[in-house]
Coordinates of C-alpha atoms in Angstrom, one line a residue:
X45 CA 9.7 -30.4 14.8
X46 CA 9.2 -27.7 16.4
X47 CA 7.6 -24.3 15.0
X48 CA 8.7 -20.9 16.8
X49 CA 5.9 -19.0 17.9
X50 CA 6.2 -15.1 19.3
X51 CA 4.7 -12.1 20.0
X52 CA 4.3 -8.8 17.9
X53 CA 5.2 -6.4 21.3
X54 CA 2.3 -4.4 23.2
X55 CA -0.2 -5.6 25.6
X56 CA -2.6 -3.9 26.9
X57 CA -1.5 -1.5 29.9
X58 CA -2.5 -2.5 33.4
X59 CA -5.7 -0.7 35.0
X60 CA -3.2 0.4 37.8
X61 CA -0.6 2.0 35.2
X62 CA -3.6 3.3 33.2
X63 CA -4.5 5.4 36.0
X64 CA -1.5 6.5 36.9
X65 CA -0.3 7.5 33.7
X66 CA -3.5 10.0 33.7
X67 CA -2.3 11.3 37.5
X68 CA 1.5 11.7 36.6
X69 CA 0.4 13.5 33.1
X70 CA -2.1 15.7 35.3
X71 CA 1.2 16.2 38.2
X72 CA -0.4 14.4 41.0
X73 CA 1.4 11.6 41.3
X74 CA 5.4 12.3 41.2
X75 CA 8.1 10.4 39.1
X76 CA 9.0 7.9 41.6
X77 CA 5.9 6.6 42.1
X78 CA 4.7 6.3 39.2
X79 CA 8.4 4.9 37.6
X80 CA 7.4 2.1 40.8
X81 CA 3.9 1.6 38.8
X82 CA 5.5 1.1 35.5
X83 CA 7.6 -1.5 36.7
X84 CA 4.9 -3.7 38.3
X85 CA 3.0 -3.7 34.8
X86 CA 6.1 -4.7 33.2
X87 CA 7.0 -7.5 36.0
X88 CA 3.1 -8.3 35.7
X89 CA 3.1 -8.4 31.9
X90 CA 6.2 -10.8 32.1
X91 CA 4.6 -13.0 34.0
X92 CA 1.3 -13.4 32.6
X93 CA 3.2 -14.2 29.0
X94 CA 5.2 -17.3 30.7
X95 CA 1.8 -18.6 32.2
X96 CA 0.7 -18.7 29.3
X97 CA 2.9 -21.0 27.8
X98 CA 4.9 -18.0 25.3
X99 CA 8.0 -19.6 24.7
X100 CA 9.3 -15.9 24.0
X101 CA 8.3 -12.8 25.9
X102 CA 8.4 -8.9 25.6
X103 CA 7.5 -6.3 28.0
X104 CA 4.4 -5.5 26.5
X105 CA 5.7 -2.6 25.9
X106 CA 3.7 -1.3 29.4
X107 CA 6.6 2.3 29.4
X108 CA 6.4 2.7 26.1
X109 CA 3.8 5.9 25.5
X110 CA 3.4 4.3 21.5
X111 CA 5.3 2.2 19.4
X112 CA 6.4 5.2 16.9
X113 CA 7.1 7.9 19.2
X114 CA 8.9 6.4 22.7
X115 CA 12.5 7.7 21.0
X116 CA 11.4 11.1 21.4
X117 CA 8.6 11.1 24.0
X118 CA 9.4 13.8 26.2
X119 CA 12.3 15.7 24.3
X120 CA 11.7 19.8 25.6
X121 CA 12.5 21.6 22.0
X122 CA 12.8 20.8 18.6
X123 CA 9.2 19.7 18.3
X124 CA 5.9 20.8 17.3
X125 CA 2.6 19.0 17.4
X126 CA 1.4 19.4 13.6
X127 CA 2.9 16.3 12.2
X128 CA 1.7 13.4 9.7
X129 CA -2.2 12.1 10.5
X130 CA -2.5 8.5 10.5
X131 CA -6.4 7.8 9.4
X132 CA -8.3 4.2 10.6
X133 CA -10.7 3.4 9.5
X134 CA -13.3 3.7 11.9
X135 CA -12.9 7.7 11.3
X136 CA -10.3 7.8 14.9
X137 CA -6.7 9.7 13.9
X138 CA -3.8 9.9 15.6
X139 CA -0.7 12.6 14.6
X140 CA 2.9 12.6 14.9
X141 CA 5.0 15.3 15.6
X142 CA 6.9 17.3 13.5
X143 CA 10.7 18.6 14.1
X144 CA 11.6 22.1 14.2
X145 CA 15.2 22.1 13.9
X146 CA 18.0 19.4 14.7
X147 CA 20.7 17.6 15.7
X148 CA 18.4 14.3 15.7
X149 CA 18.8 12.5 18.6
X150 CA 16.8 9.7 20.8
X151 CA 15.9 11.1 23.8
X152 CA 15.0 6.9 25.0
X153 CA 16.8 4.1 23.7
X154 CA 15.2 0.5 23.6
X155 CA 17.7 -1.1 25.3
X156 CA 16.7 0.6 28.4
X157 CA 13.4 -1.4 28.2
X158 CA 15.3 -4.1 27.3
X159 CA 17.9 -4.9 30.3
X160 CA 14.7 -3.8 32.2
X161 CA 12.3 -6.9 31.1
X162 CA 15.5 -9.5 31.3
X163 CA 16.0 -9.0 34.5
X164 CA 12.1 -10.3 35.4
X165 CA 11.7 -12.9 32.7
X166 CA 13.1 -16.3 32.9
X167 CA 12.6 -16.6 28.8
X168 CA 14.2 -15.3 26.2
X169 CA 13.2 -11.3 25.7
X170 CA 12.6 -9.8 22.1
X171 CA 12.6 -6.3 21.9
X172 CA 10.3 -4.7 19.4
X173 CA 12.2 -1.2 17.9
X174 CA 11.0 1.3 15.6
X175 CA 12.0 1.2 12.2
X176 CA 13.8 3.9 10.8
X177 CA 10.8 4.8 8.1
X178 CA 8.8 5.3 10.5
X179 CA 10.7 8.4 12.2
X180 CA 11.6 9.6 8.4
X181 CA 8.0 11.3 8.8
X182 CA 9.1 13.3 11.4
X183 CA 10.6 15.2 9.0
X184 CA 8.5 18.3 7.6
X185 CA 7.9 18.7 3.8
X186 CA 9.0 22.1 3.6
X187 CA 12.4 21.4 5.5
X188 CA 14.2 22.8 8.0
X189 CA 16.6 25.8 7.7
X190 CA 20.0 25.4 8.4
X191 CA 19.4 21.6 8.7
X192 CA 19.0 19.9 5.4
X193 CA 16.9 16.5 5.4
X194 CA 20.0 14.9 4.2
X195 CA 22.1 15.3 7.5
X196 CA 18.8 14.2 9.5
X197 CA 18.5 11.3 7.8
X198 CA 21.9 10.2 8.6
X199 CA 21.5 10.8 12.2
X200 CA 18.8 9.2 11.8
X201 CA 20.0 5.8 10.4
X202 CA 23.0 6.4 13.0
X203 CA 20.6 6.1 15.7
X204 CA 18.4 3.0 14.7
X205 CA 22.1 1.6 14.3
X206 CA 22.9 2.1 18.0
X207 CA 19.4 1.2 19.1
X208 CA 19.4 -1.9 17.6
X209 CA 22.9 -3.2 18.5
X210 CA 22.7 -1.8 22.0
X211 CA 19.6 -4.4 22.1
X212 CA 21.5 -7.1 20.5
X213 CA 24.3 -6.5 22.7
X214 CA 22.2 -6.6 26.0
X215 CA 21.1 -10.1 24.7
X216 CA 17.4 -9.8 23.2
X217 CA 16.7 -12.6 21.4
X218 CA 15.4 -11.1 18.4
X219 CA 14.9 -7.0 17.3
X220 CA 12.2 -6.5 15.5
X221 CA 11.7 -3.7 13.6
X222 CA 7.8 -1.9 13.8
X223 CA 7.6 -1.1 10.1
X224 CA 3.8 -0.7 9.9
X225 CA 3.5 2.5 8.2
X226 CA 4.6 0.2 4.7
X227 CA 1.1 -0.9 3.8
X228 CA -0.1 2.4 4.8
X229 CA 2.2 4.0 2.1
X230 CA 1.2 2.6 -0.8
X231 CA -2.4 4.0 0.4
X232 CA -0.6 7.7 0.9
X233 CA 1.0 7.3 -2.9
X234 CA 0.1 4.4 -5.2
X235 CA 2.9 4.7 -7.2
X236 CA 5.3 2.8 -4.4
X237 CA 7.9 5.6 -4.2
X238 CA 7.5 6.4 -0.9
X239 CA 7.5 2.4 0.1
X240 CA 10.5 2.1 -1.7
X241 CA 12.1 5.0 0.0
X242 CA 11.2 3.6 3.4
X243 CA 12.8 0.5 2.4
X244 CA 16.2 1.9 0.9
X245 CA 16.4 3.9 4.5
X246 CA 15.8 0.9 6.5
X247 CA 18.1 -1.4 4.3
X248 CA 20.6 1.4 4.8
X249 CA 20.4 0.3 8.9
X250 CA 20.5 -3.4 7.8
X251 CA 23.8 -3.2 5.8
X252 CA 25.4 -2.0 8.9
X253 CA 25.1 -5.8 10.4
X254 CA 26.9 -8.9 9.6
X255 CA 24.3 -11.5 8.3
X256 CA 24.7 -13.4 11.5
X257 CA 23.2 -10.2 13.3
X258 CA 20.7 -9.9 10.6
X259 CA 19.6 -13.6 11.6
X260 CA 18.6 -12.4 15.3
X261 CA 16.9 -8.9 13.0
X262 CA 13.3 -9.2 12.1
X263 CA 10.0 -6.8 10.3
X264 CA 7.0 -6.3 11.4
X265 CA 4.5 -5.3 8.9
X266 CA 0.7 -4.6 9.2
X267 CA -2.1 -2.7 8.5
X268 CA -2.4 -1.4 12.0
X269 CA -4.4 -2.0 14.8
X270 CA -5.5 0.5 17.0
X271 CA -9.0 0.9 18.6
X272 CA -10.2 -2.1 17.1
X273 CA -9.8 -0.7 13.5
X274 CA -7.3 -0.6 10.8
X275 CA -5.3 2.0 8.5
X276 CA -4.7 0.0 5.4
X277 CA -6.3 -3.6 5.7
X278 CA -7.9 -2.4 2.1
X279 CA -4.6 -1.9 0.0
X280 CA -3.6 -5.3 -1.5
X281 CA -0.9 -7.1 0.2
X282 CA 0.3 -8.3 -3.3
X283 CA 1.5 -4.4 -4.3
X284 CA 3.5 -4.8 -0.5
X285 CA 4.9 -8.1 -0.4
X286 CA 7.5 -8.6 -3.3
X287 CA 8.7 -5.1 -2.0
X288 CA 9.2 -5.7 1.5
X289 CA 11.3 -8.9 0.4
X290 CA 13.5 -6.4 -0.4
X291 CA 14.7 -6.4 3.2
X292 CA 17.6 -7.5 4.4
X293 CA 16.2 -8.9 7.9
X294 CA 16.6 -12.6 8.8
X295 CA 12.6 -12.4 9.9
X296 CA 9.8 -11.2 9.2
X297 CA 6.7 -11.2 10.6
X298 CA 3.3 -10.8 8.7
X299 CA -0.4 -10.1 9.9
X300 CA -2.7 -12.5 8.0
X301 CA -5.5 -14.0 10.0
X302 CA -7.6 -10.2 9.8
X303 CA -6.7 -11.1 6.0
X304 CA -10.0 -12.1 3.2
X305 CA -8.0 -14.5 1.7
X306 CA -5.1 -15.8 3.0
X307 CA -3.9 -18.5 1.0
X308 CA -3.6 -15.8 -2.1
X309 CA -1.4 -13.8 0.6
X310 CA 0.5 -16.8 1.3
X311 CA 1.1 -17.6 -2.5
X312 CA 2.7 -14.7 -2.8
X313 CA 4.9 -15.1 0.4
X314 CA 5.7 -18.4 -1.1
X315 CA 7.0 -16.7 -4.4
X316 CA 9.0 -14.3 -2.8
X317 CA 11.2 -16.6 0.2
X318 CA 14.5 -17.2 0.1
X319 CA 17.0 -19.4 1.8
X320 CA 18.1 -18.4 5.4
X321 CA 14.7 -16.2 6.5
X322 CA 12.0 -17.1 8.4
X323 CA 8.3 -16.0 8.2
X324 CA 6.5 -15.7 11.2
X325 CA 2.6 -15.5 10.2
X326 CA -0.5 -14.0 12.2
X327 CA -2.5 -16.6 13.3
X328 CA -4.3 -14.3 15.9
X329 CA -6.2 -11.3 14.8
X330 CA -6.2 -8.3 17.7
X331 CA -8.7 -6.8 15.9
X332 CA -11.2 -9.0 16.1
X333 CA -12.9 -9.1 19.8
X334 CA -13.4 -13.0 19.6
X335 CA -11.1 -15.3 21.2
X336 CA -9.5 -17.7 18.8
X337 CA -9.5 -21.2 19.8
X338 CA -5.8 -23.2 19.6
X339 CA -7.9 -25.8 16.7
X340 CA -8.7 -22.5 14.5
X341 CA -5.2 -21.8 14.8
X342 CA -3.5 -25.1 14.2
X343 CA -5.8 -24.8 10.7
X344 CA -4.2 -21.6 10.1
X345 CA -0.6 -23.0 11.0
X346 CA -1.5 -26.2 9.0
X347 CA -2.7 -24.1 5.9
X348 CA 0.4 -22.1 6.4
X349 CA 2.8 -25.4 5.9
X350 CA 1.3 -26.0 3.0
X351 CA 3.2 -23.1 1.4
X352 CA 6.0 -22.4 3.3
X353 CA 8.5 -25.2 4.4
X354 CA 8.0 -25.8 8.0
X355 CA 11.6 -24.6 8.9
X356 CA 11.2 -21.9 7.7
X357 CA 7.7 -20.8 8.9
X358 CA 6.9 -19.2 12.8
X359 CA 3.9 -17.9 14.0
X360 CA 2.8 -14.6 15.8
X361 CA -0.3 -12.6 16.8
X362 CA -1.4 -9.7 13.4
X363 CA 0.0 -6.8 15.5
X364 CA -0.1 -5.8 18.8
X365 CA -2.7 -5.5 21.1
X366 CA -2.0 -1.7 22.0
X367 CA 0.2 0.0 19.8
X368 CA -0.6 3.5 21.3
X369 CA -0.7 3.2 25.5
X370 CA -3.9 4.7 25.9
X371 CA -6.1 1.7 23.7
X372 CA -8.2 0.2 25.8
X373 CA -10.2 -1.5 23.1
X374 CA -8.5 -5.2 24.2
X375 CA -8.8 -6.0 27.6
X376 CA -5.5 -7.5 29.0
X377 CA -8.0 -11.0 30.1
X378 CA -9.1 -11.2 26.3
X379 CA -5.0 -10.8 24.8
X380 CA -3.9 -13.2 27.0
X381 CA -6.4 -15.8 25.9
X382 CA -5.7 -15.2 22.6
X383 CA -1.9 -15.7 23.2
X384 CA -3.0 -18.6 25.1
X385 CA -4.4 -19.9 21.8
X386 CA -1.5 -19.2 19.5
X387 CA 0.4 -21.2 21.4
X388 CA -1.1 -23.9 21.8
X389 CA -2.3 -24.0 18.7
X390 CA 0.9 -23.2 17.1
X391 CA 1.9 -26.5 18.9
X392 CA -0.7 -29.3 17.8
X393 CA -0.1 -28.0 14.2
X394 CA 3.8 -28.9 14.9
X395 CA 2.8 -32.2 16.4
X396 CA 0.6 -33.2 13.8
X397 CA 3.6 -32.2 11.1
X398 CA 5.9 -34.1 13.2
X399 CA 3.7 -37.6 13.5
X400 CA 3.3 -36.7 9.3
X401 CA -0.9 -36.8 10.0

């Protein structure tokens, strides 16, 4: 028996790529240089993952400058800075951008990062994308003249199609789509119609897959994690859960350990599975500074089975460990330990399932 374990996406950026990110940004260090920096973190990042025993790798997303905004990082028009504020807790912000006019393009496709990481990892590579809902808030609330929100939703879902199938096509072994901002909606607007906008878009992307595509298509969803704090760890998981079911992914992957009381969270998971997904549960909480040990986290996995039939249950870390390039609140030493942990731990608790102890 054997219970698939896998990462969320970021790790934290090297001190080398750090630095020159800083240099490039402030024009003394030029593109080629800097594109040879990038590349050792990512060959780094890949490498430090196998060692530790992941059975599953990304590229820790080392080139992406965040999670949400890669897809348009560096486009030279159509954008102004004023865009939706995402509040933490810990009283730290961080804004999007907001569009000034259209077509609605990616300027960076995923799949670039992609064939990039495959060709330095010797184990399977899952590519983490953004989810469609996500970009949605790019739009401004006012609109756009001559470009009605209608058409840029369109290109919009037209684009999270290619993305995605370009990274099935190029051979990740699962897409996941980042779909953190669904907790945070119900926060924005309690009455869930937002959440269940951002859920008809992304379903709109899903339908455009056969279901044996869908099966190699997962969701992340979280509360964030960014600077050590969270955006929505205090709206209840049970007003998010039946509605992210909704989903047409074959995966989905769900922070719990940072949760109060996970076995109410995993009632509710329980409830709402159905034949032919897979739930990937935290079992490692980013958030917290401490280093898990692999016994804590074979309880978690154990407690886990309890609820969810073991073939149909995975495990993965909460979230990432830096969303946004510039968090240094995780050192690289401390993430890798606590991936260390997952997956070891992830692997007595399928050992002890196995021998029926």
């Amino acid at each position: 028996m054997i219970i698939p374990t896998e990462p969320i996406g970021s790790i934290p950026r090297t001190p080398e790529l750090l630095g020159a990110m800083a240099a490039f940004q402030a024009g003394d260090l030029d593109a080629t240089a800097f594109a040879d920096i990038q590349d050792r973190a990512v060959t780094e990042t890949i490498h430090s993952l196998e060692a530790a025993g992941s059975p599953v790798v990304t590229d820790g997303e080392q080139i992406k400058p965040s999670f949400i905004t890669y897809p348009i990082a560096g486009m030279a028009s159509g954008l102004a800075s004023e865009g939706v504020v995402i509040p933490f807790a810990d009283g730290h912000q961080r804004q999007l951008p907001v569009l000034t006019g259209g077509p609605f393009r990616y300027k960076t496709n995923a799949e670039e990062y992609l064939r990039v990481a495959k060709q330095r990892a010797s184990a399977p590579v899952k590519q983490s994308v953004v989810a469609p809902s996500a970009l949605s808030l790019l739009y401004p609330h006012g609109g756009i003249e001559g470009y009605p929100r209608e058409e840029f939703l369109q290109q919009l879902v037209d684009a999270s199609e290619t993305e995605i199938r370009g990274c099935l096509d190029a051979g990740a072994h699962v897409v996941q789509l980042d779909f953190e901002e669904a907790r945070l909606s119900l926060k924005l607007d309690p009455s869930g119609g937002v959440l269940n906008d951002f859920i008809d878009l992304n379903n709109q992307v899903l339908a455009r897959f056969s279901e044996s595509e869908r099966a190699r298509i997962g969701v992340y969803s979280g509360p964030g994690a960014d600077q050590d704090s969270t955006h929505s760890l205090d709206v209840d998981y049970a007003d998010l859960l039946p509605q992210l079911f909704r989903l047409t992914a074959g995966n989905f992957y769900l922070q719990l350990a940072g949760e109060a009381d996970p076995d109410r969270v995993l009632r509710i998971i329980a409830d709402q599975l159905r034949p032919g997904i897979r739930v990937f549960v935290g079992v490692i909480d980013p958030v917290d500074p401490r280093v898990e040990t692999a016994d804590e986290v074979r309880d978690r996995v154990l407690r886990a089975a309890r609820h969810i039939p073991v073939d149909q249950l995975g495990t993965c870390d909460d979230a990432g460990f830096a969303p946004f390039a510039d968090d240094q609140s995780t050192s690289r030493q401390v993430a890798f330990a606590k991936i260390r942990a997952r997956v070891e731990g992830t692997a007595k608790a399928a050992e002890l399932l196995t021998s029926g102890d």
